[in-house]
């Protein structure tokens, strides 16, 4: 951004709902105080209104545009009392700078008011719009700038410090409302001057009281509603840049590389149009740069130092003479000279040392003189910033398909089209004469997606919702067609620009419906009207993964994104004992392995190491973590695309973050197993180092009580069948977009990572789910058998002891529950010693791959629909598979509930079990202190409480239970 641009942050305080009464008369007189970057603004006071509406815009100056994402915007609501009395606190919200959007992309967002302390009585929500505007400042003459710098008083350099000192005082005792005045503007100005410091008095005026001429950028945004600059997610940029710029790779082993940077050459006796290239030779290793006429290459090459078979390096420059398209055989190369380097004398560089500056070296030649080449040679590791742009020798050199890359999934939205009704349709007279009451339906298309409404008679209304998946950059048009069901002909259509569709973040934002004229064709410029409502839903999270391996649960709208709770560091160390995947030079086999890891929208791909069964990548990557109850997916593949073939999967590893301890490094080897029509096959092992870092332990614990999905999924939920359709549509979109990257991430790779075939019928998966249910019910069966043994006196001493416990429970009933919870506390504390200390991974035994028959595997890998039989059998077979897939999913859902309960007591999720541990101790002490009758009465009253005191969101126990891990992510 240009230096003469200034950024202003606009905070529009719209309204508040359901505030807490604080004036003693059942109402409240609310006003808002907004603080940002040492600046404070105040709204007007809305007297005696629990649902106040301000609609005021407050303007702030962004001092440092680069650090805006790290700033915090705080909004406090107070109840305005009489003059001289302290105002009551009504609630507050804190928003990070990462949720700020440019002008034109803002929308009304409602935030729940938070408490200031444990004893604060707060309820309700506040609706705000936050956006920023970039304006070009008028250029100041040089002389005027010097005078301004010299004459600037020292007091003006400390406005932020004064604001910081005054802010706590004003928060403790907010300013009372201004005295009544005949001029309302004077009253507002007086209140503003009291709350704002003097040095920035001009800039601290409310936006409503300033009358500045709008800039050209502001005019364009006001007319078109669009921003003039590209919006880039600062969190994604930080995460992408953090992979290579972090200090040291502490999760992987350092790998020494010999770096050679060939910058350019100077040739004395050659024509300027003569093409040149440079060659680098180290023993049997040889590689050359691209051939260019301008003699400016600036290429970096990295050689694995452990595999070098020579102690000398030669850099030579070659010219290509006589090159033409008609006679390529006439091409002749001539060497202009060579520069030798002794590898024993090459300097070593370790970050954060500055990069080694290239130098000019004279080319040694018997026939040529006066030729120079600019080269830099040093020894470093994979932590060197040049490693990312270098062409690695173990990856085949100048092969784009073997380089390491970072990919981002496209940003996905739900597009909701509500078809209301049609009017004045110009139907075909012939079909209208044949059918007294013709039926029509609406068909909508967005790219390759097509949805239809139900059929209805002309003049009737639908009021049906059609939901699509839209990916940025959007498809140009949403096409809405009205068709006649009697003859299958189109009545008319309308095209809607997707980029002009309104966006909303919750169900409280009203989207206006519109009438559109239908165009029937060249001969029918007007075919009727259609009444529709269309919007982009930003309050949902677009599901693009299988439900049990979800890695991201954030809402689409940037305004609803919360700050990350931690960082995930993953070190891809290496693989051992890989099996050959393809043949090379006759019967000999080889493997060209690379690793793909996915978490959230970020995909990483390591470099491909050619022709090795024990490759060592030693690459480290970082992700921002927004929810710990998510899954990291890592897959190993054989690269066939650089030879024109498809990539072949070698195995997959899935790790659930909630099963990891905080700030602990896990270095483990995981078995790679691949399933094929021939059966399950172990392909080797992969060594991974993983660390989950979290700075705030409290925020991580609080996440267990919050819903996993955004609020819109619970307020306006989508049906199960509709969710499945949208999920697989999103998978196809992500697969298509990543396949168009350069180098491409193949369709087979993305589908393997996303588990896109989990909905397909599989006898093996059905058996695995069935045995999961049996495994959970076996505990209940054991308890039933134990009770039956007590009842039948199979073991008399045990039965006698139970009789004594029963008498004690009846006589001392107040000790029953404390004893049970204390017993559970002791059992959980003892099981902590025996809990598993390594991350859970895909298990072959649990996946039921060892005992599956070849016929069942052939059925699992069969195409859908099948083509192995006649038409009648195919129809029946497909119907059976569709029904069986639903039963399979149902069995998996039933198994998840029991596995979550079992994981709660087995320390599989240390934090969840720790919460239960503390809860058992607290409840045990509570039952010791409070009589049981009081607790039972309180629980009953709470269970039958009035709907006014209920929340429309799931309760904390339900959210806690849904976040517990299961064995779903370990099923292959």
mmCIF file of C-alpha atoms in Angstrom, residues 454-653:
data_model
loop_
_atom_site.group_PDB
_atom_site.id
_atom_site.type_symbol
_atom_site.label_atom_id
_atom_site.label_comp_id
_atom_site.label_asym_id
_atom_site.label_seq_id
_atom_site.Cartn_x
_atom_site.Cartn_y
_atom_site.Cartn_z
ATOM 1 C CA UNK A 454 -41.622 -29.020 -6.729
ATOM 2 C CA UNK A 455 -44.319 -28.753 -9.383
ATOM 3 C CA UNK A 456 -47.206 -26.415 -8.773
ATOM 4 C CA UNK A 457 -50.036 -24.889 -10.740
ATOM 5 C CA UNK A 458 -49.730 -21.495 -12.350
ATOM 6 C CA UNK A 459 -50.495 -18.768 -9.831
ATOM 7 C CA UNK A 460 -49.542 -20.819 -6.771
ATOM 8 C CA UNK A 461 -46.594 -20.046 -4.497
ATOM 9 C CA UNK A 462 -43.626 -22.287 -3.627
ATOM 10 C CA UNK A 463 -41.716 -20.639 -0.765
ATOM 11 C CA UNK A 464 -38.997 -23.275 -1.213
ATOM 12 C CA UNK A 465 -35.290 -22.898 -0.455
ATOM 13 C CA UNK A 466 -32.623 -24.122 -2.867
ATOM 14 C CA UNK A 467 -29.127 -24.163 -1.340
ATOM 15 C CA UNK A 468 -25.957 -24.188 -3.457
ATOM 16 C CA UNK A 469 -22.235 -24.223 -2.693
ATOM 17 C CA UNK A 470 -20.431 -21.185 -4.106
ATOM 18 C CA UNK A 471 -16.637 -20.893 -4.164
ATOM 19 C CA UNK A 472 -14.544 -17.742 -4.456
ATOM 20 C CA UNK A 473 -13.912 -16.525 -7.080
ATOM 21 C CA UNK A 474 -17.601 -16.982 -7.778
ATOM 22 C CA UNK A 475 -19.246 -18.285 -10.888
ATOM 23 C CA UNK A 476 -20.403 -15.301 -12.967
ATOM 24 C CA UNK A 477 -24.159 -15.988 -12.964
ATOM 25 C CA UNK A 478 -26.888 -17.785 -11.073
ATOM 26 C CA UNK A 479 -29.413 -18.844 -13.716
ATOM 27 C CA UNK A 480 -33.061 -19.206 -12.656
ATOM 28 C CA UNK A 481 -35.407 -20.824 -15.166
ATOM 29 C CA UNK A 482 -39.164 -21.378 -15.138
ATOM 30 C CA UNK A 483 -40.216 -24.450 -17.108
ATOM 31 C CA UNK A 484 -43.556 -25.821 -18.184
ATOM 32 C CA UNK A 485 -43.935 -29.381 -16.870
ATOM 33 C CA UNK A 486 -46.586 -30.276 -19.457
ATOM 34 C CA UNK A 487 -44.308 -29.920 -22.511
ATOM 35 C CA UNK A 488 -40.841 -29.585 -20.929
ATOM 36 C CA UNK A 489 -40.228 -26.207 -22.560
ATOM 37 C CA UNK A 490 -38.659 -23.220 -20.870
ATOM 38 C CA UNK A 491 -40.990 -20.309 -20.137
ATOM 39 C CA UNK A 492 -38.242 -17.824 -19.329
ATOM 40 C CA UNK A 493 -35.060 -17.294 -17.392
ATOM 41 C CA UNK A 494 -33.136 -14.640 -15.492
ATOM 42 C CA UNK A 495 -29.414 -14.348 -14.814
ATOM 43 C CA UNK A 496 -28.237 -12.911 -11.498
ATOM 44 C CA UNK A 497 -24.669 -11.745 -10.930
ATOM 45 C CA UNK A 498 -23.335 -13.775 -8.003
ATOM 46 C CA UNK A 499 -20.914 -11.014 -7.007
ATOM 47 C CA UNK A 500 -23.844 -8.624 -6.468
ATOM 48 C CA UNK A 501 -25.797 -10.938 -4.147
ATOM 49 C CA UNK A 502 -26.281 -9.719 -0.570
ATOM 50 C CA UNK A 503 -24.424 -11.450 2.258
ATOM 51 C CA UNK A 504 -25.590 -12.104 5.787
ATOM 52 C CA UNK A 505 -24.003 -13.608 8.885
ATOM 53 C CA UNK A 506 -27.069 -14.649 10.928
ATOM 54 C CA UNK A 507 -30.795 -15.176 10.708
ATOM 55 C CA UNK A 508 -31.559 -11.727 12.151
ATOM 56 C CA UNK A 509 -30.340 -9.872 9.096
ATOM 57 C CA UNK A 510 -33.289 -9.367 6.784
ATOM 58 C CA UNK A 511 -32.728 -10.041 3.103
ATOM 59 C CA UNK A 512 -35.170 -8.247 0.846
ATOM 60 C CA UNK A 513 -36.958 -10.165 -1.872
ATOM 61 C CA UNK A 514 -37.012 -8.862 -5.440
ATOM 62 C CA UNK A 515 -39.037 -9.234 -8.622
ATOM 63 C CA UNK A 516 -37.142 -10.150 -11.785
ATOM 64 C CA UNK A 517 -38.386 -10.059 -15.353
ATOM 65 C CA UNK A 518 -38.118 -13.364 -17.199
ATOM 66 C CA UNK A 519 -36.588 -13.380 -20.671
ATOM 67 C CA UNK A 520 -38.019 -16.014 -22.989
ATOM 68 C CA UNK A 521 -35.666 -15.617 -25.922
ATOM 69 C CA UNK A 522 -35.104 -13.446 -28.966
ATOM 70 C CA UNK A 523 -38.780 -13.388 -29.850
ATOM 71 C CA UNK A 524 -39.978 -13.080 -26.255
ATOM 72 C CA UNK A 525 -38.149 -10.254 -24.473
ATOM 73 C CA UNK A 526 -40.723 -10.459 -21.662
ATOM 74 C CA UNK A 527 -42.059 -13.825 -20.415
ATOM 75 C CA UNK A 528 -43.366 -12.881 -16.984
ATOM 76 C CA UNK A 529 -42.001 -12.109 -13.532
ATOM 77 C CA UNK A 530 -40.551 -14.188 -10.722
ATOM 78 C CA UNK A 531 -40.374 -13.260 -7.052
ATOM 79 C CA UNK A 532 -37.226 -14.614 -5.344
ATOM 80 C CA UNK A 533 -34.949 -13.949 -2.397
ATOM 81 C CA UNK A 534 -31.245 -14.776 -2.721
ATOM 82 C CA UNK A 535 -28.328 -14.321 -0.329
ATOM 83 C CA UNK A 536 -24.894 -15.704 0.524
ATOM 84 C CA UNK A 537 -24.932 -17.335 3.948
ATOM 85 C CA UNK A 538 -21.789 -16.428 5.889
ATOM 86 C CA UNK A 539 -22.973 -17.782 9.226
ATOM 87 C CA UNK A 540 -22.553 -21.441 8.222
ATOM 88 C CA UNK A 541 -19.440 -23.548 7.973
ATOM 89 C CA UNK A 542 -19.424 -25.241 4.584
ATOM 90 C CA UNK A 543 -18.629 -28.883 5.267
ATOM 91 C CA UNK A 544 -16.111 -30.186 2.731
ATOM 92 C CA UNK A 545 -14.801 -33.185 4.675
ATOM 93 C CA UNK A 546 -16.200 -36.339 6.173
ATOM 94 C CA UNK A 547 -17.873 -35.588 9.503
ATOM 95 C CA UNK A 548 -15.486 -37.711 11.591
ATOM 96 C CA UNK A 549 -12.312 -36.108 10.180
ATOM 97 C CA UNK A 550 -13.322 -32.438 10.278
ATOM 98 C CA UNK A 551 -10.339 -30.113 10.572
ATOM 99 C CA UNK A 552 -12.093 -26.742 10.511
ATOM 100 C CA UNK A 553 -15.406 -25.585 11.997
ATOM 101 C CA UNK A 554 -15.181 -21.815 11.471
ATOM 102 C CA UNK A 555 -17.976 -19.835 9.864
ATOM 103 C CA UNK A 556 -17.446 -18.536 6.347
ATOM 104 C CA UNK A 557 -17.872 -14.860 7.273
ATOM 105 C CA UNK A 558 -14.624 -13.270 8.378
ATOM 106 C CA UNK A 559 -16.468 -11.177 10.966
ATOM 107 C CA UNK A 560 -17.359 -14.322 12.940
ATOM 108 C CA UNK A 561 -13.800 -15.655 13.096
ATOM 109 C CA UNK A 562 -12.365 -15.851 16.591
ATOM 110 C CA UNK A 563 -8.644 -15.589 17.362
ATOM 111 C CA UNK A 564 -6.721 -18.881 17.240
ATOM 112 C CA UNK A 565 -6.286 -20.751 20.497
ATOM 113 C CA UNK A 566 -2.947 -22.304 19.623
ATOM 114 C CA UNK A 567 -0.464 -23.497 17.024
ATOM 115 C CA UNK A 568 0.081 -26.919 15.531
ATOM 116 C CA UNK A 569 3.659 -27.743 14.520
ATOM 117 C CA UNK A 570 4.157 -30.829 12.357
ATOM 118 C CA UNK A 571 7.533 -32.190 11.372
ATOM 119 C CA UNK A 572 7.566 -34.612 8.426
ATOM 120 C CA UNK A 573 10.735 -36.479 9.298
ATOM 121 C CA UNK A 574 10.904 -39.478 6.952
ATOM 122 C CA UNK A 575 9.670 -42.920 5.965
ATOM 123 C CA UNK A 576 11.140 -46.379 6.446
ATOM 124 C CA UNK A 577 10.944 -49.614 4.481
ATOM 125 C CA UNK A 578 8.612 -48.404 1.764
ATOM 126 C CA UNK A 579 7.588 -51.016 -0.762
ATOM 127 C CA UNK A 580 8.125 -50.457 -4.496
ATOM 128 C CA UNK A 581 5.096 -49.031 -6.250
ATOM 129 C CA UNK A 582 6.190 -48.951 -9.881
ATOM 130 C CA UNK A 583 8.834 -50.577 -12.013
ATOM 131 C CA UNK A 584 12.018 -49.009 -13.264
ATOM 132 C CA UNK A 585 14.582 -50.380 -15.719
ATOM 133 C CA UNK A 586 12.929 -53.764 -16.128
ATOM 134 C CA UNK A 587 11.853 -55.833 -13.122
ATOM 135 C CA UNK A 588 13.405 -53.472 -10.566
ATOM 136 C CA UNK A 589 10.904 -51.497 -8.498
ATOM 137 C CA UNK A 590 11.103 -47.937 -7.233
ATOM 138 C CA UNK A 591 9.138 -45.406 -5.187
ATOM 139 C CA UNK A 592 9.087 -41.620 -5.591
ATOM 140 C CA UNK A 593 7.432 -40.635 -2.319
ATOM 141 C CA UNK A 594 6.030 -37.342 -1.084
ATOM 142 C CA UNK A 595 3.745 -36.371 1.797
ATOM 143 C CA UNK A 596 0.533 -34.319 1.819
ATOM 144 C CA UNK A 597 -0.844 -32.922 5.090
ATOM 145 C CA UNK A 598 -4.167 -31.145 5.502
ATOM 146 C CA UNK A 599 -5.552 -29.154 8.397
ATOM 147 C CA UNK A 600 -8.242 -26.552 7.872
ATOM 148 C CA UNK A 601 -8.109 -24.861 4.475
ATOM 149 C CA UNK A 602 -4.323 -25.239 4.272
ATOM 150 C CA UNK A 603 -2.693 -28.124 2.422
ATOM 151 C CA UNK A 604 1.056 -28.728 2.381
ATOM 152 C CA UNK A 605 2.998 -30.935 0.036
ATOM 153 C CA UNK A 606 6.601 -31.914 0.672
ATOM 154 C CA UNK A 607 9.154 -32.299 -2.054
ATOM 155 C CA UNK A 608 9.279 -35.632 -3.873
ATOM 156 C CA UNK A 609 12.371 -37.686 -3.114
ATOM 157 C CA UNK A 610 13.074 -39.868 -6.123
ATOM 158 C CA UNK A 611 14.006 -43.528 -6.090
ATOM 159 C CA UNK A 612 14.382 -44.092 -2.349
ATOM 160 C CA UNK A 613 12.707 -46.584 -0.043
ATOM 161 C CA UNK A 614 13.848 -44.719 3.083
ATOM 162 C CA UNK A 615 13.316 -41.045 2.190
ATOM 163 C CA UNK A 616 14.035 -38.296 4.703
ATOM 164 C CA UNK A 617 12.127 -35.071 4.084
ATOM 165 C CA UNK A 618 12.730 -33.283 7.435
ATOM 166 C CA UNK A 619 10.317 -30.479 6.619
ATOM 167 C CA UNK A 620 8.341 -28.600 9.261
ATOM 168 C CA UNK A 621 5.044 -26.753 8.883
ATOM 169 C CA UNK A 622 2.735 -24.743 11.109
ATOM 170 C CA UNK A 623 -1.044 -24.319 11.323
ATOM 171 C CA UNK A 624 -3.234 -22.005 13.398
ATOM 172 C CA UNK A 625 -5.638 -23.979 15.601
ATOM 173 C CA UNK A 626 -9.118 -22.594 16.238
ATOM 174 C CA UNK A 627 -10.619 -25.720 17.797
ATOM 175 C CA UNK A 628 -8.784 -28.588 19.451
ATOM 176 C CA UNK A 629 -11.481 -31.158 18.642
ATOM 177 C CA UNK A 630 -10.307 -31.443 15.047
ATOM 178 C CA UNK A 631 -8.261 -33.932 13.022
ATOM 179 C CA UNK A 632 -4.957 -33.613 11.155
ATOM 180 C CA UNK A 633 -4.718 -35.824 8.057
ATOM 181 C CA UNK A 634 -1.366 -36.893 6.613
ATOM 182 C CA UNK A 635 -1.063 -39.019 3.469
ATOM 183 C CA UNK A 636 1.913 -40.541 1.663
ATOM 184 C CA UNK A 637 1.834 -40.895 -2.128
ATOM 185 C CA UNK A 638 3.999 -42.088 -4.974
ATOM 186 C CA UNK A 639 4.542 -39.333 -7.547
ATOM 187 C CA UNK A 640 3.602 -40.421 -11.038
ATOM 188 C CA UNK A 641 2.501 -37.080 -12.468
ATOM 189 C CA UNK A 642 5.998 -35.969 -13.422
ATOM 190 C CA UNK A 643 5.965 -38.943 -15.802
ATOM 191 C CA UNK A 644 2.404 -38.401 -17.003
ATOM 192 C CA UNK A 645 0.764 -41.034 -14.773
ATOM 193 C CA UNK A 646 -1.504 -40.740 -11.738
ATOM 194 C CA UNK A 647 -0.257 -40.585 -8.176
ATOM 195 C CA UNK A 648 -0.646 -43.756 -6.121
ATOM 196 C CA UNK A 649 -1.585 -43.707 -2.434
ATOM 197 C CA UNK A 650 0.785 -45.457 -0.037
ATOM 198 C CA UNK A 651 -0.997 -44.860 3.264
ATOM 199 C CA UNK A 652 -2.665 -42.358 5.531
ATOM 200 C CA UNK A 653 -2.354 -41.152 9.137
#
